[in-house]
Tab-separated table of C-alpha atoms in Angstrom:
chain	number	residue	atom	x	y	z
U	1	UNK	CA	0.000	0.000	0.000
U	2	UNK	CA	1.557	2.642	-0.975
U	3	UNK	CA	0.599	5.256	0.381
U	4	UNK	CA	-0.473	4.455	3.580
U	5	UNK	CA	-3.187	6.458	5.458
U	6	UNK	CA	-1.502	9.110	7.765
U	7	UNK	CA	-4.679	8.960	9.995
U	8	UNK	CA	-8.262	7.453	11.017
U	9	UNK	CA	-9.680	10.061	8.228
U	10	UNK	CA	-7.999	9.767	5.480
U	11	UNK	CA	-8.629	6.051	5.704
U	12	UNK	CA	-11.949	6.060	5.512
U	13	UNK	CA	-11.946	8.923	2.919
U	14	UNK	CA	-10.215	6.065	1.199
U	15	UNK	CA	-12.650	3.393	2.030
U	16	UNK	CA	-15.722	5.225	0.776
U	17	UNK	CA	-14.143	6.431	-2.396
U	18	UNK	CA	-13.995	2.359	-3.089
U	19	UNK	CA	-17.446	1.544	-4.535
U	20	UNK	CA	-18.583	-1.389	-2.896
U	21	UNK	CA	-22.346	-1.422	-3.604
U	22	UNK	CA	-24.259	-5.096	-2.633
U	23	UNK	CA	-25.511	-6.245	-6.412
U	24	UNK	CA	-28.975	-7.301	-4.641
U	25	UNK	CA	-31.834	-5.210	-6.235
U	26	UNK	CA	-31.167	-2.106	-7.726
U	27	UNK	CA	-27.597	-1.097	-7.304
U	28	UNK	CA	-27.694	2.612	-8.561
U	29	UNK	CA	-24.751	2.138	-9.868
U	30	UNK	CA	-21.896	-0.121	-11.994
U	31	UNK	CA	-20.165	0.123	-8.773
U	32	UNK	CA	-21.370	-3.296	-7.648
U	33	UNK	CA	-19.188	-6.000	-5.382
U	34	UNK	CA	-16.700	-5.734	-2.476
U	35	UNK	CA	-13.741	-7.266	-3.958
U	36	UNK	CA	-11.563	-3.730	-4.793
U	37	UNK	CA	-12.939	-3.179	-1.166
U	38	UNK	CA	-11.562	-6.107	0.140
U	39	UNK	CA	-8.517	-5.868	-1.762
U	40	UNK	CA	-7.719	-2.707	-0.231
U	41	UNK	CA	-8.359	-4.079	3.560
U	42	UNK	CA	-5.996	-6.701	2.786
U	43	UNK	CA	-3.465	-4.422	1.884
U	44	UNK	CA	-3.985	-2.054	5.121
U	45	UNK	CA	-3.496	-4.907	7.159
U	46	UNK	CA	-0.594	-6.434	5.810
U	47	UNK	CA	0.980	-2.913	6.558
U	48	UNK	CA	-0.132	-3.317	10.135
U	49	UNK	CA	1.728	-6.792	10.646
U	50	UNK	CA	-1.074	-9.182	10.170
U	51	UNK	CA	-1.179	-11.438	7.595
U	52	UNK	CA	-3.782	-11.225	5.249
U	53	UNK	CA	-6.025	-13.414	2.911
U	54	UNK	CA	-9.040	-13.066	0.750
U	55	UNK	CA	-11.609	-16.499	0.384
U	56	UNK	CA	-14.446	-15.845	-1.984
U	57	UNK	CA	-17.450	-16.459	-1.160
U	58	UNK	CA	-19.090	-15.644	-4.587
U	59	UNK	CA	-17.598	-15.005	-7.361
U	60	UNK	CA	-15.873	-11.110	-7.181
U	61	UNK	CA	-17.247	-11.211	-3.622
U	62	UNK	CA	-14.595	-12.294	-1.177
U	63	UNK	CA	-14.534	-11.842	2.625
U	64	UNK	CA	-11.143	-10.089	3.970
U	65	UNK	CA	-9.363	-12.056	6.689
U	66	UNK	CA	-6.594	-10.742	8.930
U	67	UNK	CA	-4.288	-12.700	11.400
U	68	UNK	CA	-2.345	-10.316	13.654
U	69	UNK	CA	1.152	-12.543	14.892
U	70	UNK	CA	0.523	-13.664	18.508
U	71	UNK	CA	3.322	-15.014	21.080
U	72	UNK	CA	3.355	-19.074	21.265
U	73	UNK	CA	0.726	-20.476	23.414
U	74	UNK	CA	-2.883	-21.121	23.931
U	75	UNK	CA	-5.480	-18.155	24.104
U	76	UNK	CA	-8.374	-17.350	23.509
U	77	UNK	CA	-9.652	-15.737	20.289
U	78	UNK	CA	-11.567	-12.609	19.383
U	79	UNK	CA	-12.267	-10.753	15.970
U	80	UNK	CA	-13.173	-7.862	14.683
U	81	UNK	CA	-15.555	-7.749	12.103
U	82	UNK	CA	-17.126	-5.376	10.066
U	83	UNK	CA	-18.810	-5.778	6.581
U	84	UNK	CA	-17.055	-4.157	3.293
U	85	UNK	CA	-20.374	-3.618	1.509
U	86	UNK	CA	-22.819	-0.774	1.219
U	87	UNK	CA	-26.200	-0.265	0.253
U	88	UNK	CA	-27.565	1.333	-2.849
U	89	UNK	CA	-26.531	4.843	-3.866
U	90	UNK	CA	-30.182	5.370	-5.979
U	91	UNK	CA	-31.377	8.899	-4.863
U	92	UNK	CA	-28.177	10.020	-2.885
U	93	UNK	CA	-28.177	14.066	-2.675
U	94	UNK	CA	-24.513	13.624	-2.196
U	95	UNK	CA	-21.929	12.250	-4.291
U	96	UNK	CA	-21.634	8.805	-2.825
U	97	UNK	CA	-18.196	7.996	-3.641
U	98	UNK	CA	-16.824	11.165	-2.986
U	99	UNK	CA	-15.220	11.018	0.821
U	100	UNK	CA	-15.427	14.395	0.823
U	101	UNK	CA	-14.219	16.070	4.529
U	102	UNK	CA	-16.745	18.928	5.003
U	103	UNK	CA	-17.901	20.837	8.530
U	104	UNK	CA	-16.160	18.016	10.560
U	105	UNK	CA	-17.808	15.191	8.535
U	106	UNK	CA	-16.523	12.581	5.931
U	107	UNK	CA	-19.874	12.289	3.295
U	108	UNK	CA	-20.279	9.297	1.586
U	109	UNK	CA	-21.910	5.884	1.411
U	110	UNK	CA	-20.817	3.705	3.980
U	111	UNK	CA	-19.591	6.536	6.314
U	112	UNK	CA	-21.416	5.468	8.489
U	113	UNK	CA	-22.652	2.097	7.446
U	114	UNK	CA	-19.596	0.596	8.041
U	115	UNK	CA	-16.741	2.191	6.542
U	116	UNK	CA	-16.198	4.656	9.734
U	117	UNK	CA	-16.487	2.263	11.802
U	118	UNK	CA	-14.421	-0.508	9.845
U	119	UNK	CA	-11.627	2.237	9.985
U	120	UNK	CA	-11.698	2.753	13.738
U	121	UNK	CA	-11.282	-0.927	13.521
U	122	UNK	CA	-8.715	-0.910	11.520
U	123	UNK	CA	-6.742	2.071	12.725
U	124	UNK	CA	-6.968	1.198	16.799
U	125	UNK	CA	-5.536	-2.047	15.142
U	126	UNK	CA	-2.699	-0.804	13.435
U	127	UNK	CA	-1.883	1.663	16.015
U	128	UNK	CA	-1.586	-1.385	18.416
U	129	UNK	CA	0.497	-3.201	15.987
U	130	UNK	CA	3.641	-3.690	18.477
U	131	UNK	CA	1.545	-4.294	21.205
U	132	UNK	CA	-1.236	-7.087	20.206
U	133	UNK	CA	1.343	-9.987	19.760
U	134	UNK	CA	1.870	-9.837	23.179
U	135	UNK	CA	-1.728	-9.587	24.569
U	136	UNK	CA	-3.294	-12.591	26.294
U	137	UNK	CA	-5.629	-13.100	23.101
U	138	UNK	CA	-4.861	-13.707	19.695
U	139	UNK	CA	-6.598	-10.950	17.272
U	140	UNK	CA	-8.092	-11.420	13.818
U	141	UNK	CA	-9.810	-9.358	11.923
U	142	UNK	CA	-12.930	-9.916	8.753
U	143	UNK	CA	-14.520	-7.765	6.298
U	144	UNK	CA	-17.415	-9.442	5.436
U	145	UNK	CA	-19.078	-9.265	2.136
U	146	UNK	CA	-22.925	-9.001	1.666
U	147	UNK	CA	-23.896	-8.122	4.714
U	148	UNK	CA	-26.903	-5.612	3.649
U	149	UNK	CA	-28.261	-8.937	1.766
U	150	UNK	CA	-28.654	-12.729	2.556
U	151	UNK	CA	-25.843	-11.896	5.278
U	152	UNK	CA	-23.527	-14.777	3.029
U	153	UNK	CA	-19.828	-14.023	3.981
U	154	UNK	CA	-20.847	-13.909	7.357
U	155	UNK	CA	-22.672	-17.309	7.576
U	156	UNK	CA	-19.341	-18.799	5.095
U	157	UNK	CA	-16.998	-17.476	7.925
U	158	UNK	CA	-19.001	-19.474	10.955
U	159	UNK	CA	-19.202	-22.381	9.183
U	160	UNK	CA	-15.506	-22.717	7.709
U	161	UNK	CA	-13.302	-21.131	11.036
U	162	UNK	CA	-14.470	-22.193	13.825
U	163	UNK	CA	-15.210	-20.796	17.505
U	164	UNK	CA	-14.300	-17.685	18.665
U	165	UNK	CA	-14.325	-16.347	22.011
U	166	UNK	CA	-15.960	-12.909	21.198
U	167	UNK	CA	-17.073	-11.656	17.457
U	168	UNK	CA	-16.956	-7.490	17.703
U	169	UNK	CA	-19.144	-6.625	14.579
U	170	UNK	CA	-18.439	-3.736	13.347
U	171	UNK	CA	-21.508	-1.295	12.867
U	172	UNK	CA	-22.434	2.126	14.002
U	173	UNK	CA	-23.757	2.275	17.382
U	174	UNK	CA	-22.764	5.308	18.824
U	175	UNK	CA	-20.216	3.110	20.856
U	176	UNK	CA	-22.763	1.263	22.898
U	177	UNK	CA	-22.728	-2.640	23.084
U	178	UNK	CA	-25.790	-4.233	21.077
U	179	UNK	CA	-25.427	-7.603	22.826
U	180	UNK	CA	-29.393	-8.207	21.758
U	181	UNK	CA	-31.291	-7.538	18.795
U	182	UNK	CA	-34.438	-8.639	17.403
U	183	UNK	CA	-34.473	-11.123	14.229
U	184	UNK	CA	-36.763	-10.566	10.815
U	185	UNK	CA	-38.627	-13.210	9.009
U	186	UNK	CA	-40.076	-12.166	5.556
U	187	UNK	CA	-42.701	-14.100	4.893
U	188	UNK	CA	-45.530	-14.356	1.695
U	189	UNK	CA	-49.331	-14.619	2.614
U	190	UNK	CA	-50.808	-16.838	-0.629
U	191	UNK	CA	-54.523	-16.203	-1.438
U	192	UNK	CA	-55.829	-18.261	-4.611
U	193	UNK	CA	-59.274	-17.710	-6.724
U	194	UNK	CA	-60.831	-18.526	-9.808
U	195	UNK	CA	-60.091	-16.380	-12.604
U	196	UNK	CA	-63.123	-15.254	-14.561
U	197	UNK	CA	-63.577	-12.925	-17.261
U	198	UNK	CA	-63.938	-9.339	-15.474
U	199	UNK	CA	-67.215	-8.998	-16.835
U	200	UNK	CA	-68.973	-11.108	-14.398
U	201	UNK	CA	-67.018	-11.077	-11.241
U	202	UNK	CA	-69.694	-13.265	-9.482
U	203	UNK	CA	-68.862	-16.332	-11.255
U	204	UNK	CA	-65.346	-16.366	-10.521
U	205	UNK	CA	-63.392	-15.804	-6.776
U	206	UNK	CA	-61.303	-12.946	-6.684
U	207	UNK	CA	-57.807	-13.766	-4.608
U	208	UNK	CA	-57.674	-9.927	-3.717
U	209	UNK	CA	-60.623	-9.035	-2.336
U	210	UNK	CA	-59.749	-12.654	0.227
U	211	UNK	CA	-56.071	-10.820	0.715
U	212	UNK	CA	-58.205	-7.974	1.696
U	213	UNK	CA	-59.377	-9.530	4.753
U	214	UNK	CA	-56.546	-10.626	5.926
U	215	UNK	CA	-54.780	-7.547	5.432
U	216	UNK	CA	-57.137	-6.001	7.846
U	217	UNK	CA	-57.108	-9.173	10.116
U	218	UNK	CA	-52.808	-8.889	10.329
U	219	UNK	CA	-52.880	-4.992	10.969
U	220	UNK	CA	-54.984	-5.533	13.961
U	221	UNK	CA	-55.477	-8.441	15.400
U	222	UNK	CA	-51.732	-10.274	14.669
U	223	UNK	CA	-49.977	-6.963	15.274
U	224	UNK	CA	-51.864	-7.044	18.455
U	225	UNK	CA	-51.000	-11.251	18.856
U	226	UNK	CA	-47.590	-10.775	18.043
U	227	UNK	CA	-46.863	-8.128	21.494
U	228	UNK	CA	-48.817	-10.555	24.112
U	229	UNK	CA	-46.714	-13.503	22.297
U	230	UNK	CA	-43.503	-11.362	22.396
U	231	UNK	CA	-43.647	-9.967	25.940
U	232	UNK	CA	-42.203	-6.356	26.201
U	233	UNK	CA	-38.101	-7.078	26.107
U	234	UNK	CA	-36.182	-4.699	28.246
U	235	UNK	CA	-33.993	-3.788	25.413
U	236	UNK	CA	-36.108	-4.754	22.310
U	237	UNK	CA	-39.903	-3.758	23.189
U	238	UNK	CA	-41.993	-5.645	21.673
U	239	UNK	CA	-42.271	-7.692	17.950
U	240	UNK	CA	-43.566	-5.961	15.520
U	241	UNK	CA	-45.211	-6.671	11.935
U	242	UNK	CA	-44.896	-4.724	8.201
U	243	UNK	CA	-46.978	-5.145	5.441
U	244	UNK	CA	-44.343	-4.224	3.009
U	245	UNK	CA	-45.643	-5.208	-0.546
U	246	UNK	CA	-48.268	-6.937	-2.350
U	247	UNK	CA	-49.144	-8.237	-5.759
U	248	UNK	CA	-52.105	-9.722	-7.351
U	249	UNK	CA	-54.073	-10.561	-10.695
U	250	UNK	CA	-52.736	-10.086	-13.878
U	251	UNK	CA	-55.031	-7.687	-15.815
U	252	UNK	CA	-58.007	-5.586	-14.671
U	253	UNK	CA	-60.299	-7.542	-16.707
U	254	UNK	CA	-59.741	-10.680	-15.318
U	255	UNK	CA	-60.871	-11.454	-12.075
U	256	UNK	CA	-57.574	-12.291	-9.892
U	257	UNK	CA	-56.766	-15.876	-9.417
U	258	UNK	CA	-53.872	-15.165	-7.247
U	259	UNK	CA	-52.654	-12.389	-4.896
U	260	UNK	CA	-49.231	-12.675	-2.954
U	261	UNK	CA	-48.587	-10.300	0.168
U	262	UNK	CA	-44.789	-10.162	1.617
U	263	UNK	CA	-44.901	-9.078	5.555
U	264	UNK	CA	-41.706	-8.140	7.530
U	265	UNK	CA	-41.736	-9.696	11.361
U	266	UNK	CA	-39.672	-8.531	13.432
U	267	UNK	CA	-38.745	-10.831	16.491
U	268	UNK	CA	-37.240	-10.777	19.869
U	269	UNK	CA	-35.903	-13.474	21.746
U	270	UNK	CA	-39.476	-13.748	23.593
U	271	UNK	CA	-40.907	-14.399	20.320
U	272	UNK	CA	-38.844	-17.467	19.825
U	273	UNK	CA	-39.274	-19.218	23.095
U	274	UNK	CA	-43.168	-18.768	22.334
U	275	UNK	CA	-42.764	-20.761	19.244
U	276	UNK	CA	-41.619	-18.319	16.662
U	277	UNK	CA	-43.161	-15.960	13.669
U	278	UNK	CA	-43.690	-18.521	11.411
U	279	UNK	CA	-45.568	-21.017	13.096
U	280	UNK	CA	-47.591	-18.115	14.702
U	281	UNK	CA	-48.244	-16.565	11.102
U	282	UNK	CA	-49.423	-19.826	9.740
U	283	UNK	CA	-52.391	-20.605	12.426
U	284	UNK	CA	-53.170	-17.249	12.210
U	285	UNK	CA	-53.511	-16.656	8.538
U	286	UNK	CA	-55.765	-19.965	7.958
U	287	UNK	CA	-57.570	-19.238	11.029
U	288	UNK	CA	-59.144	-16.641	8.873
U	289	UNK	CA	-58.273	-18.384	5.158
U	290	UNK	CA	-58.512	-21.856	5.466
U	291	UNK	CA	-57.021	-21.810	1.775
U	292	UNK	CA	-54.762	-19.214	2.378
U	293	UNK	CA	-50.791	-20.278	3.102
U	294	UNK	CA	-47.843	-18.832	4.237
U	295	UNK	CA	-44.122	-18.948	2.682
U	296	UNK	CA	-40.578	-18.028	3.960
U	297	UNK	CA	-38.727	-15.592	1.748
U	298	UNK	CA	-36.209	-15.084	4.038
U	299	UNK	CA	-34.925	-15.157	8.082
U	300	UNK	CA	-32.396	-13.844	9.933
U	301	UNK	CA	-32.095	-14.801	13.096
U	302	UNK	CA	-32.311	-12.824	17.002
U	303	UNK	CA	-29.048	-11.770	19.430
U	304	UNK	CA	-29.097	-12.683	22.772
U	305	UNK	CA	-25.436	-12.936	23.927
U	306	UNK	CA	-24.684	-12.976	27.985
U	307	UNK	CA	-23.958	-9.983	28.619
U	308	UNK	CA	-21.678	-11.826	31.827
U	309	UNK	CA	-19.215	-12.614	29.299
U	310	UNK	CA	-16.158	-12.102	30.500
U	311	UNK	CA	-15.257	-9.902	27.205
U	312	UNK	CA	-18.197	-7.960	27.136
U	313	UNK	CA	-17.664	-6.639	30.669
U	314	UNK	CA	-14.519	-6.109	29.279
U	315	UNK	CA	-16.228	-3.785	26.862
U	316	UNK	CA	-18.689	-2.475	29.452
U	317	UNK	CA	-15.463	-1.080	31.760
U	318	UNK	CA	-14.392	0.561	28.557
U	319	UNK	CA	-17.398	2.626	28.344
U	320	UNK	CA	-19.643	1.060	26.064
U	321	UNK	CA	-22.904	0.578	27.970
U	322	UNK	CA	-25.294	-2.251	27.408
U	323	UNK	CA	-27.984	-1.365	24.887
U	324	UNK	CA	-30.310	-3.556	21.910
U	325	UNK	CA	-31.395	-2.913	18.530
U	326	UNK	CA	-34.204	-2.951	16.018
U	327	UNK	CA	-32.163	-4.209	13.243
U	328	UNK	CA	-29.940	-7.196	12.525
U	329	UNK	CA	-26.656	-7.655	12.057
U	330	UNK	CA	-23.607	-10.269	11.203
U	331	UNK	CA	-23.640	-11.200	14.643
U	332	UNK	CA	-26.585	-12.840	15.357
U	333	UNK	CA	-25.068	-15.527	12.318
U	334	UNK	CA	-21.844	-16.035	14.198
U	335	UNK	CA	-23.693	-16.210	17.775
U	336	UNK	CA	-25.570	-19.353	15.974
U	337	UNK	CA	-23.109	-21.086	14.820
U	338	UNK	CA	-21.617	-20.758	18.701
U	339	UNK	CA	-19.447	-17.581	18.908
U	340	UNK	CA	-20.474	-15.227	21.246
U	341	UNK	CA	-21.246	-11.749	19.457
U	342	UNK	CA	-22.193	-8.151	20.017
U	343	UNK	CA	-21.931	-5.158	17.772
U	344	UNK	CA	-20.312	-2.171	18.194
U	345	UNK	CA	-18.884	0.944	16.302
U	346	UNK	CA	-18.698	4.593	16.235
U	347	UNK	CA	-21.432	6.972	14.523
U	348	UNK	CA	-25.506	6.949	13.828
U	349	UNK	CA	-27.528	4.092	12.947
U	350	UNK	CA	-29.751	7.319	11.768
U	351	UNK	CA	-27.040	7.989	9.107
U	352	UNK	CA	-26.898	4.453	7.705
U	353	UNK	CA	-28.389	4.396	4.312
U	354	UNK	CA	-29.395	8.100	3.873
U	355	UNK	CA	-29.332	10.036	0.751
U	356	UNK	CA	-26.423	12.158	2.491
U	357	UNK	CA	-24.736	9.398	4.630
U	358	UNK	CA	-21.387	11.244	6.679
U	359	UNK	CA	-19.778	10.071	10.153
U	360	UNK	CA	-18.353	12.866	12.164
U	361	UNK	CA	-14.370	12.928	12.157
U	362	UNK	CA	-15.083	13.337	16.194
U	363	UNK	CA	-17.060	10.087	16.732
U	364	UNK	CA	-13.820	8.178	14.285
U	365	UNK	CA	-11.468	9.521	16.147
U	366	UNK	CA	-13.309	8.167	19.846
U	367	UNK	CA	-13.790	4.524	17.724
U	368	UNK	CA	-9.963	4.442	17.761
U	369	UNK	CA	-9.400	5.748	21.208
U	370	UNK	CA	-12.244	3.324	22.850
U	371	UNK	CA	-10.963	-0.192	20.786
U	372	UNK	CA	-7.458	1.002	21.850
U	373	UNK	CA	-8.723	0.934	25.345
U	374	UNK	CA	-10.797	-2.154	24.757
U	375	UNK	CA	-7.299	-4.298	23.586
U	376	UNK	CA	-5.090	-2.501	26.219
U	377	UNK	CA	-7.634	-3.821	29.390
U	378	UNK	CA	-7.381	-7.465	28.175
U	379	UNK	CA	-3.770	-6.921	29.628
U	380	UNK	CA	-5.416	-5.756	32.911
């Protein structure tokens, strides 16, 4: 790397000027994959001392891994691991690969969302260069790829390395530990009729107008269902549904045979031990459609690490109180596969995916000074 970053900044200036865009739906751009991303990683961290290695996951779409030198010995093992993609850039007010440093701010996508806080990473990291071989942990870093869809280089990583002892995923949380957040399930309500010539509707069965009733059922009565089922988490509230899209028929003469509505469930760890979204969904939906059936389109799953662990206290005594989240993240992947993970990182989840996404040059430049902390009390 040639040359290297003089500071936190100008690394992540250089980060977000390294389109990185996750290919999943509409891009906004030609910008598309995370490999020149991870590329770039690998070469930061081979400047810090670690050695450095790229496994593709898809094809162009590689996670990053780093392995900083450790002293001989058992320890245990912790990571660091943020994700190298973004989101789309469709609609951004701002240029989204520009990096621009502007009234204290670095603008850009991913400035928040997790290039900011992959630098912090990455610079507390290199700063500490001389110091982590002789810590009483061995440190690795990932970059994961397609984190903002399907999560794959994170589930790749759990199943092909092993255990670790703590997973810090990298992701902007104003510095607070997210050792709980709720899971999603998207799901597809099925309705079926008999198509008829549009004509005479009252010889056919129109899958709509059945949708229709149990659109009005779900905003009610399951919203309502899925709270008392939930329980009202400490950290998490309560689960929560979103009718997010639907589609029916094909043409406005023809009375719909079919009608397909996708619903966004969003689940806390209460949810789960009452039997889970899907299973709730499904009794509820042909409770009031006996002909009507459910789908999975997708599910990611809860976080619910002990916060006793001995490393998150760690993190706790460096300042980075105990909090949950809405969203989901890389960690709850590694957590089921049996590593214990929280998330953490400097900056605004309110900035992630914005049409003017920054992170303030302040809140970098505390990431660095608390994960310098963080490594420096394992010693303690």
């Amino acid at each position: 790397m040639d040359p290297l970053p003089a500071n936190v900044v100008e690394l992540t200036q250089a980060l977000v000027r390294i389109p990185s865009v996750n290919p999943d739906g509409d891009p906004g751009t030609d910008g598309i994959g995370e490999e020149a991303c991870a590329r770039y990683v690998a070469d930061f961290l081979r400047a810090s001392g670690a050695e450095a290695t790229l496994e593709e996951v898809e094809p162009g779409r590689p996670n990053v891994i780093g392995r900083y030198p450790t002293q001989p010995g058992a320890k245990p093992r912790i990571i660091f691991a943020p994700h190298t993609d973004t989101v789309s850039v469709g609609g951004m007010t701002i240029p989204p690969f520009g990096g621009e440093l502007r009234d204290g701010k670095i603008w850009g996508r991913g400035a928040s969302d997790t290039k900011g806080p992959m630098a912090s990473m990455l610079w507390a990291l290199h700063e500490m260069r001389h110091e982590i071989p002789s810590l009483p942990v061995e440190v690795h870093f990932v970059g994961f790829m397609s984190e903002e869809s399907a999560q794959l280089g994170s589930q790749h990583f759990a199943k092909h390395h092993g255990h670790y002892d703590l997973a810090i995923i990298g992701e902007p949380t104003s510095l607070k530990t997210v050792f709980r957040h709720k899971g999603c399930l998207w799901a597809d309500v099925h309705t079926t009729g008999i198509a008829v010539h549009g004509a005479t509707p009252e010889r056919g069965v129109n899958a709509i107008v059945k949708m229709s009733k149990l659109i009005s059922a779900l905003d009610t009565r399951f919203r309502a269902l899925l709270s008392e089922a939930s329980g009202t988490d400490e950290f998490l509230g309560v689960s929560t549904i979103n009718l997010g899209m639907i589609q029916g028929g094909t043409r406005s003469n023809i009375v719909a045979d079919s009608c397909k509505l996708r619903v966004d469930i969003r689940t806390t760890p209460g949810l789960q031990k009452a039997g889970g979204a899907l299973a709730l969904l499904t009794d509820f939906v042909r409770s009031i459609d006996e002909t009507a059936s459910v789908t999975v389109a997708s599910e990611a799953f809860h976080l619910d690490t002990d916060p006793s662990n001995p490393f998150v206290q760690k993190l706790v005594a460096s300042g980075a109180t105990l909090t949950g989240a809405p969203w989901f993240c890389d960690a709850a992947f590694l957590a089921a596969a049996g590593t214990p993970a929280i998330a953490i990182g400097p900056g605004s989840i309110a900035q992630a995916h914005t049409k003017d996404e920054f992170i303030a040059v302040s809140d970098l430049e505390a990431g660095v000074a608390f994960f310098s902390k963080f490594l420096r009390s394992l010693a303690d």
